[in-house]
CSV table of C-alpha atoms in Angstrom, one decimal:
chain,number,residue,atom,x,y,z
R,163,MET,CA,-7.6,-20.7,-26.0
R,164,VAL,CA,-7.0,-17.6,-27.6
R,165,TYR,CA,-5.4,-14.3,-26.7
R,166,PRO,CA,-8.0,-11.4,-27.3
R,167,PHE,CA,-5.7,-8.6,-29.2
R,168,SER,CA,-3.6,-8.1,-31.8
R,169,THR,CA,-0.3,-10.2,-32.9
R,170,ASN,CA,2.1,-7.3,-31.9
R,171,LEU,CA,0.6,-7.3,-28.6
R,172,GLN,CA,1.1,-11.0,-28.3
R,173,ALA,CA,5.1,-10.5,-29.8
R,174,ALA,CA,5.7,-8.0,-27.0
R,175,MET,CA,4.6,-10.3,-24.2
R,176,ASN,CA,7.8,-12.3,-24.7
R,177,HIS,CA,9.0,-9.5,-22.7
R,178,TYR,CA,6.4,-9.6,-19.8
R,179,PRO,CA,8.7,-10.8,-17.0
R,180,ALA,CA,10.7,-7.6,-17.1
R,181,GLY,CA,7.0,-5.7,-17.6
R,182,ASN,CA,4.0,-4.4,-15.5
R,183,PHE,CA,1.9,-7.4,-13.9
R,184,GLY,CA,-1.1,-5.2,-13.3
R,185,LEU,CA,-1.1,-4.4,-17.4
R,186,TRP,CA,-0.8,-7.9,-18.1
R,187,PHE,CA,-3.7,-9.1,-15.5
R,188,ASN,CA,-6.2,-6.7,-16.6
R,189,LYS,CA,-5.4,-6.4,-20.2
R,190,LEU,CA,-3.4,-9.4,-21.7
R,191,ILE,CA,-4.6,-12.4,-19.8
R,192,PRO,CA,-5.6,-15.4,-22.2
R,193,VAL,CA,-9.5,-16.8,-22.3
R,194,ASN,CA,-10.9,-19.7,-23.1
R,195,ASP,CA,-13.2,-19.6,-26.5
R,196,ASP,CA,-14.5,-22.9,-25.8
R,197,ALA,CA,-15.8,-22.2,-22.1
R,198,GLY,CA,-17.8,-18.8,-23.1
R,199,PHE,CA,-14.2,-16.8,-22.9
R,200,LYS,CA,-13.8,-17.9,-19.4
R,201,ALA,CA,-10.5,-16.8,-17.7
R,202,CYS,CA,-7.3,-19.6,-18.3
R,203,ASP,CA,-4.1,-20.5,-18.0
R,204,ASN,CA,-1.7,-20.9,-21.0
R,205,THR,CA,-2.7,-24.3,-21.5
R,206,GLY,CA,-6.7,-23.7,-21.8
R,207,GLY,CA,-7.6,-24.6,-18.5
R,208,THR,CA,-9.7,-22.8,-16.1
R,209,THR,CA,-10.1,-24.7,-12.8
R,210,ASN,CA,-6.3,-23.2,-11.6
R,211,VAL,CA,-6.3,-20.0,-13.2
R,212,ALA,CA,-5.1,-17.9,-10.0
R,213,ASN,CA,-2.2,-20.0,-9.4
R,214,PHE,CA,-1.4,-19.2,-13.4
R,215,TYR,CA,-1.3,-15.6,-12.2
R,216,LYS,CA,0.8,-16.0,-9.3
R,217,ARG,CA,3.2,-17.7,-11.2
R,218,ASN,CA,3.5,-14.7,-13.7
R,219,TYR,CA,3.4,-12.5,-10.8
R,220,ASP,CA,6.2,-14.5,-9.3
R,221,ALA,CA,8.1,-13.9,-12.6
R,222,VAL,CA,8.1,-10.4,-12.6
R,223,THR,CA,9.1,-10.0,-8.7
R,224,ARG,CA,12.6,-11.0,-9.9
R,225,SER,CA,13.0,-8.0,-11.9
R,226,ASP,CA,15.8,-5.6,-10.8
R,227,VAL,CA,13.9,-2.8,-12.4
R,228,LEU,CA,10.7,-3.3,-10.7
R,229,ARG,CA,12.6,-3.4,-7.1
R,230,ASP,CA,14.2,0.0,-8.1
R,231,ALA,CA,11.2,1.4,-9.4
R,232,LEU,CA,9.4,0.6,-5.5
R,233,SER,CA,12.4,2.2,-4.1
R,234,LYS,CA,12.3,5.3,-6.0
R,235,ARG,CA,8.6,5.5,-5.1
R,236,HIS,CA,9.6,5.6,-1.8
R,237,GLN,CA,12.3,8.2,-2.2
R,238,ALA,CA,9.6,10.4,-3.9
R,239,GLN,CA,7.3,9.9,-1.1
R,240,ALA,CA,10.0,10.8,1.8
R,241,ALA,CA,11.3,13.8,-0.8
R,242,PHE,CA,7.6,15.1,-0.5
R,243,CYS,CA,7.4,15.0,2.8
R,244,ARG,CA,10.4,16.9,3.5
R,245,ARG,CA,9.6,19.5,1.4
R,246,TYR,CA,6.3,20.2,3.3
R,247,GLY,CA,8.5,19.8,6.4
R,248,SER,CA,10.3,22.6,5.3
R,249,ALA,CA,7.1,25.0,4.9
R,250,GLY,CA,5.9,24.0,8.7
R,251,PHE,CA,4.2,20.8,8.3
R,252,GLN,CA,4.5,17.7,10.2
R,253,THR,CA,4.6,14.1,8.6
R,254,ILE,CA,2.7,11.1,10.5
R,255,ALA,CA,4.4,7.8,8.9
R,256,TYR,CA,3.8,4.0,9.9
R,257,ARG,CA,5.6,1.0,9.0
R,258,ALA,CA,2.7,-1.6,9.4
R,259,THR,CA,3.0,-5.2,8.9
R,260,LEU,CA,0.1,-7.7,7.9
R,261,ARG,CA,-1.4,-9.8,10.2
R,262,ALA,CA,-4.1,-11.2,8.1
R,263,PRO,CA,-4.4,-11.6,4.4
R,264,PHE,CA,-5.3,-8.4,2.2
R,265,VAL,CA,-6.9,-7.9,-0.9
R,266,THR,CA,-8.4,-4.6,-2.5
R,267,GLY,CA,-10.3,-4.6,-5.7
R,268,ILE,CA,-11.9,-8.1,-5.7
R,269,GLY,CA,-15.2,-6.8,-7.0
R,270,ARG,CA,-13.7,-5.5,-10.4
R,271,SER,CA,-14.7,-6.7,-13.6
R,272,HIS,CA,-12.4,-9.4,-14.8
R,273,PRO,CA,-12.2,-12.2,-16.7
R,274,GLY,CA,-11.3,-14.4,-13.6
R,275,GLU,CA,-14.4,-13.3,-11.8
R,276,THR,CA,-12.6,-11.5,-9.0
R,277,GLY,CA,-10.2,-8.5,-9.5
R,278,MET,CA,-7.7,-6.7,-7.8
R,279,THR,CA,-5.9,-3.4,-7.8
R,280,PHE,CA,-2.4,-2.7,-8.9
R,281,ASP,CA,-0.6,0.4,-9.0
R,282,HIS,CA,-0.6,1.7,-12.8
R,283,THR,CA,3.0,2.1,-13.3
R,284,LEU,CA,4.4,-0.3,-10.8
R,285,GLY,CA,2.1,-3.0,-11.3
R,286,ILE,CA,1.9,-4.2,-7.9
R,287,PRO,CA,-0.8,-4.2,-4.9
R,288,PHE,CA,-1.1,-0.9,-3.2
R,289,LEU,CA,-3.5,1.0,-1.2
R,290,PRO,CA,-4.5,4.4,-3.0
R,291,ALA,CA,-4.7,7.6,-0.6
R,292,SER,CA,-8.4,8.1,-1.5
R,293,GLY,CA,-9.1,4.5,0.4
R,294,ILE,CA,-6.9,5.4,3.0
R,295,LYS,CA,-8.6,8.6,3.7
R,296,GLY,CA,-11.9,7.0,4.1
R,297,VAL,CA,-10.9,4.3,6.5
R,298,VAL,CA,-8.9,6.6,8.4
R,299,ARG,CA,-11.8,9.2,8.7
R,300,LEU,CA,-14.2,5.9,9.9
R,301,GLY,CA,-11.7,5.5,12.6
R,302,HIS,CA,-12.2,9.2,14.1
R,303,ILE,CA,-15.6,8.7,14.3
R,304,LEU,CA,-15.8,5.7,16.1
R,305,ASN,CA,-13.1,7.1,18.3
R,306,LEU,CA,-15.3,10.2,18.7
R,307,ILE,CA,-18.4,7.9,19.3
R,308,ASP,CA,-16.0,5.8,22.1
R,309,ASP,CA,-15.1,9.2,23.9
R,310,PRO,CA,-17.9,10.1,26.3
R,311,LYS,CA,-17.2,13.8,26.3
R,312,ALA,CA,-17.2,14.0,22.6
R,313,ALA,CA,-20.4,11.9,22.2
R,314,ALA,CA,-22.4,13.7,24.7
R,315,SER,CA,-21.6,17.3,22.8
R,316,LEU,CA,-22.1,15.4,19.3
R,317,ILE,CA,-24.3,12.9,19.3
R,318,HIS,CA,-27.7,14.1,18.5
R,319,GLY,CA,-30.5,11.2,18.6
R,320,ASP,CA,-28.9,8.6,16.8
R,321,GLU,CA,-26.5,10.7,14.5
R,322,LEU,CA,-23.2,12.1,15.3
R,323,ASP,CA,-22.9,15.9,13.5
R,324,ASP,CA,-19.6,15.5,11.8
R,325,THR,CA,-20.3,19.1,10.5
R,326,ASP,CA,-19.5,20.9,14.2
R,327,PRO,CA,-15.6,21.9,14.2
R,328,VAL,CA,-15.3,20.1,17.4
R,329,SER,CA,-15.6,16.9,15.8
R,330,MET,CA,-12.4,17.7,14.0
R,331,VAL,CA,-13.7,15.8,11.0
R,332,PRO,CA,-14.0,18.9,8.8
R,333,GLN,CA,-10.5,20.4,9.6
R,334,LEU,CA,-8.8,16.8,9.1
R,335,PHE,CA,-10.7,15.1,6.0
R,336,GLY,CA,-13.0,18.2,4.5
R,337,GLY,CA,-16.7,18.6,3.8
R,338,ASP,CA,-19.2,20.1,5.5
R,339,LYS,CA,-18.5,22.7,8.2
R,340,ARG,CA,-21.2,24.3,10.5
R,341,LYS,CA,-20.8,28.0,11.0
R,342,THR,CA,-23.2,29.2,13.4
R,343,ASP,CA,-26.4,28.4,11.7
R,344,ASP,CA,-24.9,28.1,8.2
R,345,VAL,CA,-23.1,25.2,6.7
R,346,GLU,CA,-20.3,25.7,4.2
R,347,LYS,CA,-17.8,23.6,2.5
R,348,CYS,CA,-14.4,23.0,3.3
R,349,ARG,CA,-10.8,21.4,2.5
R,350,GLY,CA,-9.5,18.7,4.9
R,351,GLU,CA,-5.7,19.8,6.1
R,352,VAL,CA,-4.5,16.3,6.0
R,353,ILE,CA,-2.7,15.1,2.6
R,354,PHE,CA,-2.8,11.4,2.3
R,355,LEU,CA,-0.3,9.4,0.5
R,356,ASP,CA,-0.7,6.2,-1.5
R,357,ALA,CA,0.6,3.4,0.8
R,358,TYR,CA,3.0,1.1,-0.9
R,359,PRO,CA,4.9,-2.0,0.2
R,360,GLU,CA,8.2,-1.7,1.9
R,361,LYS,CA,9.5,-4.1,-0.7
R,362,VAL,CA,8.2,-6.2,-3.8
R,363,PRO,CA,5.4,-8.1,-2.0
R,364,SER,CA,4.5,-11.9,-2.7
R,365,LEU,CA,1.3,-13.0,-3.7
R,366,GLU,CA,-0.8,-15.9,-2.4
R,367,VAL,CA,-4.1,-17.8,-3.7
R,368,ASP,CA,-6.8,-18.3,-1.3
R,369,ILE,CA,-10.1,-19.2,-2.1
R,370,MET,CA,-14.3,-18.5,-1.3
R,371,ASN,CA,-16.2,-21.1,-1.3
R,372,PRO,CA,-20.0,-19.9,-1.5
R,373,HIS,CA,-22.4,-22.9,-1.1
R,374,TYR,CA,-25.5,-21.3,-3.0
R,375,ARG,CA,-23.8,-20.3,-6.4
R,376,ASP,CA,-26.8,-21.3,-8.4
R,377,TYR,CA,-29.0,-19.3,-6.3
R,378,TYR,CA,-26.9,-16.4,-6.7
R,379,ASP,CA,-26.6,-16.5,-10.3
R,380,ASP,CA,-30.2,-17.0,-11.3
R,381,ASP,CA,-31.4,-13.6,-12.2
R,382,GLU,CA,-35.0,-15.2,-12.8
R,383,GLY,CA,-35.3,-16.0,-9.0
R,384,ARG,CA,-36.2,-19.7,-9.9
R,385,THR,CA,-33.6,-21.6,-7.9
R,386,PRO,CA,-33.8,-21.4,-4.1
R,387,PRO,CA,-30.8,-21.5,-1.8
R,388,GLY,CA,-30.9,-25.3,-1.1
R,389,ASP,CA,-28.6,-27.3,1.1
R,390,TYR,CA,-28.3,-29.7,-1.8
R,391,LEU,CA,-26.0,-27.3,-3.8
R,392,ASP,CA,-22.7,-28.0,-4.2
R,393,PRO,CA,-20.2,-25.4,-2.9
R,394,VAL,CA,-17.8,-24.3,-6.0
R,395,PRO,CA,-14.4,-22.7,-4.6
R,396,ILE,CA,-13.6,-19.4,-6.5
R,397,GLN,CA,-10.0,-18.5,-6.2
R,398,PHE,CA,-8.3,-14.9,-5.7
R,399,LEU,CA,-5.0,-13.6,-4.9
R,400,THR,CA,-4.0,-12.0,-1.6
R,401,VAL,CA,-1.1,-10.2,-0.1
R,402,PRO,CA,0.0,-12.7,2.6
R,403,ARG,CA,0.4,-11.8,6.2
R,404,GLY,CA,3.8,-10.6,7.1
R,405,GLU,CA,4.1,-8.0,4.0
R,406,VAL,CA,5.1,-4.6,5.2
R,407,PHE,CA,3.0,-1.2,4.1
R,408,ILE,CA,4.5,2.0,4.6
R,409,PHE,CA,1.6,4.9,5.3
R,410,ARG,CA,2.2,8.5,5.0
R,411,ALA,CA,0.1,11.4,5.8
R,412,VAL,CA,1.1,15.0,6.0
R,413,LEU,CA,-0.8,18.0,7.8
R,414,PRO,CA,-0.3,21.4,9.4
R,415,ARG,CA,1.5,21.7,12.8
R,416,ASP,CA,-1.0,21.3,15.2
R,417,GLU,CA,-0.7,18.9,18.2
R,418,ILE,CA,-4.3,18.4,18.4
R,419,LEU,CA,-5.1,17.7,15.2
R,420,SER,CA,-2.0,15.5,14.8
R,421,SER,CA,-2.8,13.1,18.1
R,422,ALA,CA,-6.3,12.8,16.5
R,423,LEU,CA,-5.0,11.9,13.3
R,424,ALA,CA,-2.7,9.6,14.8
R,425,ALA,CA,-5.6,7.8,17.1
R,426,ALA,CA,-7.6,7.3,13.9
R,427,PHE,CA,-4.6,5.7,11.7
R,428,ILE,CA,-4.2,3.7,14.9
R,429,SER,CA,-7.7,2.6,14.8
R,430,ALA,CA,-7.8,2.0,10.7
R,431,LEU,CA,-4.7,0.0,10.9
R,432,THR,CA,-5.2,-2.4,13.9
R,433,GLU,CA,-9.3,-2.5,14.3
R,434,LEU,CA,-10.9,-1.7,10.9
R,435,GLY,CA,-8.7,-3.0,8.2
R,436,PHE,CA,-8.1,-2.4,4.4
R,437,GLY,CA,-9.6,-3.2,1.6
R,438,ALA,CA,-11.9,-6.2,1.1
R,439,LYS,CA,-13.4,-9.0,3.2
R,440,THR,CA,-12.4,-6.7,6.4
R,441,ALA,CA,-15.9,-8.1,7.8
R,442,VAL,CA,-14.2,-11.6,8.0
R,443,GLY,CA,-10.8,-10.4,9.3
R,444,TYR,CA,-8.6,-9.6,6.1
R,445,GLY,CA,-6.7,-6.4,5.8
R,446,ARG,CA,-5.7,-6.0,9.5
R,447,PHE,CA,-2.1,-4.5,10.3
R,448,LYS,CA,0.0,-4.9,13.3
R,449,VAL,CA,1.5,-1.3,14.0
R,450,ASP,CA,4.1,-0.4,17.0
R,451,GLU,CA,2.3,2.9,18.2
R,452,ALA,CA,5.4,4.2,19.6
R,453,SER,CA,6.8,4.0,15.9
R,454,LEU,CA,4.9,7.0,15.0
R,455,THR,CA,6.7,9.9,13.5
R,456,LYS,CA,5.2,13.8,13.8
R,457,ASP,CA,7.9,16.3,13.6
R,458,THR,CA,9.4,16.7,9.9
R,459,SER,CA,10.1,20.2,9.7
R,460,ASP,CA,13.8,19.6,9.6
R,461,PRO,CA,14.8,17.8,6.5
R,462,GLY,CA,17.3,15.9,8.3
R,463,LYS,CA,15.2,14.5,10.9
R,464,ALA,CA,13.8,10.8,10.1
R,465,GLY,CA,10.1,12.2,9.8
R,466,ALA,CA,10.2,11.5,6.1
R,467,ASP,CA,12.2,8.3,6.2
R,468,THR,CA,11.4,5.5,3.3
R,469,ALA,CA,11.6,3.1,5.9
R,470,GLY,CA,8.8,4.8,7.9
R,471,PRO,CA,8.8,6.0,11.3
R,472,LYS,CA,11.6,4.8,13.1
R,473,GLY,CA,14.2,6.1,10.4
R,474,GLU,CA,17.0,8.4,10.1
R,475,ALA,CA,18.5,10.7,7.3
R,476,TRP,CA,22.1,10.8,7.2
R,477,GLU,CA,24.0,13.4,5.4
R,478,ASN,CA,26.9,13.1,2.7
R,479,ALA,CA,27.2,9.7,3.3
R,480,ASN,CA,29.9,7.6,1.9
R,481,LEU,CA,29.0,4.4,0.2
R,482,THR,CA,31.1,1.3,-0.6
R,483,PHE,CA,30.3,-1.9,-2.1
R,484,THR,CA,31.5,-5.6,-1.5
R,485,PRO,CA,31.1,-7.8,-4.6
R,486,GLY,CA,31.6,-10.9,-2.7
R,487,ASN,CA,28.6,-10.9,-0.4
R,488,GLN,CA,26.9,-8.1,-2.3
R,489,GLU,CA,26.6,-5.7,0.3
R,490,VAL,CA,26.4,-2.0,0.0
R,491,THR,CA,27.7,0.0,3.2
R,492,ALA,CA,26.9,3.7,4.2
R,493,LYS,CA,29.2,5.7,6.7
R,494,ALA,CA,28.3,9.3,7.9
R,495,ASP,CA,29.3,10.9,10.9
R,496,GLY,CA,30.8,7.7,12.7
R,497,LYS,CA,28.1,5.6,11.9
R,498,THR,CA,27.7,2.5,9.4
R,499,ALA,CA,24.7,1.0,7.5
R,500,VAL,CA,24.5,-2.0,5.4
R,501,TYR,CA,22.3,-3.1,2.8
R,502,LYS,CA,22.6,-6.7,1.1
R,503,GLY,CA,21.7,-6.2,-2.5
R,504,LYS,CA,22.6,-4.3,-5.6
R,505,GLU,CA,18.7,-2.9,-6.0
R,506,ILE,CA,19.2,0.0,-3.4
R,507,ILE,CA,21.6,1.5,-5.5
R,508,PRO,CA,19.7,4.4,-8.0
R,509,ASP,CA,20.1,4.1,-11.6
R,510,ALA,CA,21.4,7.8,-11.5
R,511,ILE,CA,24.8,6.4,-9.9
R,512,ALA,CA,24.9,2.5,-10.3
R,513,LYS,CA,27.0,2.2,-13.4
R,514,LYS,CA,29.9,4.1,-11.9
R,515,PHE,CA,29.5,2.8,-8.5
R,516,PHE,CA,29.5,-0.8,-9.0
R,517,LYS,CA,32.7,0.0,-11.2
R,518,THR,CA,34.5,1.9,-8.5
R,519,ARG,CA,32.7,0.4,-5.9
R,520,LYS,CA,32.3,3.8,-4.0
R,521,ALA,CA,30.8,7.2,-4.1
R,522,SER,CA,29.4,10.0,-2.1
R,523,VAL,CA,25.7,10.7,-1.7
R,524,LYS,CA,23.7,13.7,-0.5
R,525,GLN,CA,21.7,11.8,1.7
R,526,VAL,CA,21.0,8.0,3.0
R,527,MET,CA,17.7,6.8,4.5
R,528,VAL,CA,18.3,4.3,7.3
R,529,GLU,CA,16.3,2.5,9.6
R,530,PRO,CA,17.7,1.0,13.0
R,531,ILE,CA,17.7,-3.0,13.5
R,532,GLY,CA,18.7,-3.5,17.4
R,533,ASN,CA,22.0,-2.1,17.9
R,534,ARG,CA,22.6,-1.9,13.9
R,535,TYR,CA,21.6,0.4,10.9
R,536,ARG,CA,20.0,-0.9,7.6
R,537,ILE,CA,20.0,1.1,4.3
R,538,VAL,CA,16.3,1.7,3.2
R,539,ALA,CA,16.9,4.6,0.3
R,540,ILE,CA,19.8,6.5,-1.4
R,541,ILE,CA,19.5,10.1,-2.1
R,542,PRO,CA,22.4,10.6,-4.9
């Protein structure tokens, strides 16, 4: 077993549990030099590598630094949405729960045979905005095909004319836009944001079980896909069902466009799925359609809430901390919200807050849980 990088980097790995798992997974893993430099665990074993990766990931998820960084990422996205809201835009946001495992980047080159996409700075699984845009665009196209009126005017032969402004594809997603007898390039009016987990997600180990591995690995084509070949399970990492992701997009205030985009999001989340292996059911989400948020022109409204569509923003809130049960309480306008844990407190006020056990902040983002409220973000 070797670590194929400098001794200085190997020494730095002693601090890894407080570091970036994505960086470690892609750059700093050990390999077995006696087995063709295959990925291995810290003992040189090559048969249970994914579980070795999972153990290292689990160590990182216990870091308060990571939880705080993810909270700040949600706060930044919420602030972005509010800023656009004050400029006459609106936000569509969903809090969506995985109802099947999710994996993305599985085809990326990696010594362990299967890769995975992690956010560069946080090192956790996420959905890049570009990928979200592509799946939502497909959802919109399929909705047009299923609409008899739209299909009648847009489908010519076996093709749907997505350059026709009637399709709303150019307005929403950009591309070619037909004008009379000419076609021009245009930019889509929707700004898609990366989708992040609501909290640091767990990872699980799954397997693929190809029966004809020798056949697929034979570049010379001499091995047939015979039933006598033995299946060789391949392990890979997934985000398990039950984890929650927050999806956000910003667009100009237009009821027709926002309704079309909302319907496309629902199709993408619940029917098409995101990431890899969607053909076998991976990457599907469950979302409450009533939780859609459309109006965020007023920064005090819930549209750009960190926790997604059902949230509220409380201005000028007062915070208190109870050390015994590690509970943070926020009060504003006669309403109360709570959060169990210290990680919700931003670094800017943490030292003073935990010393005095009280603070006044500019804004607290909350979500209703039954007849109570839960704090999801704090803006000092």
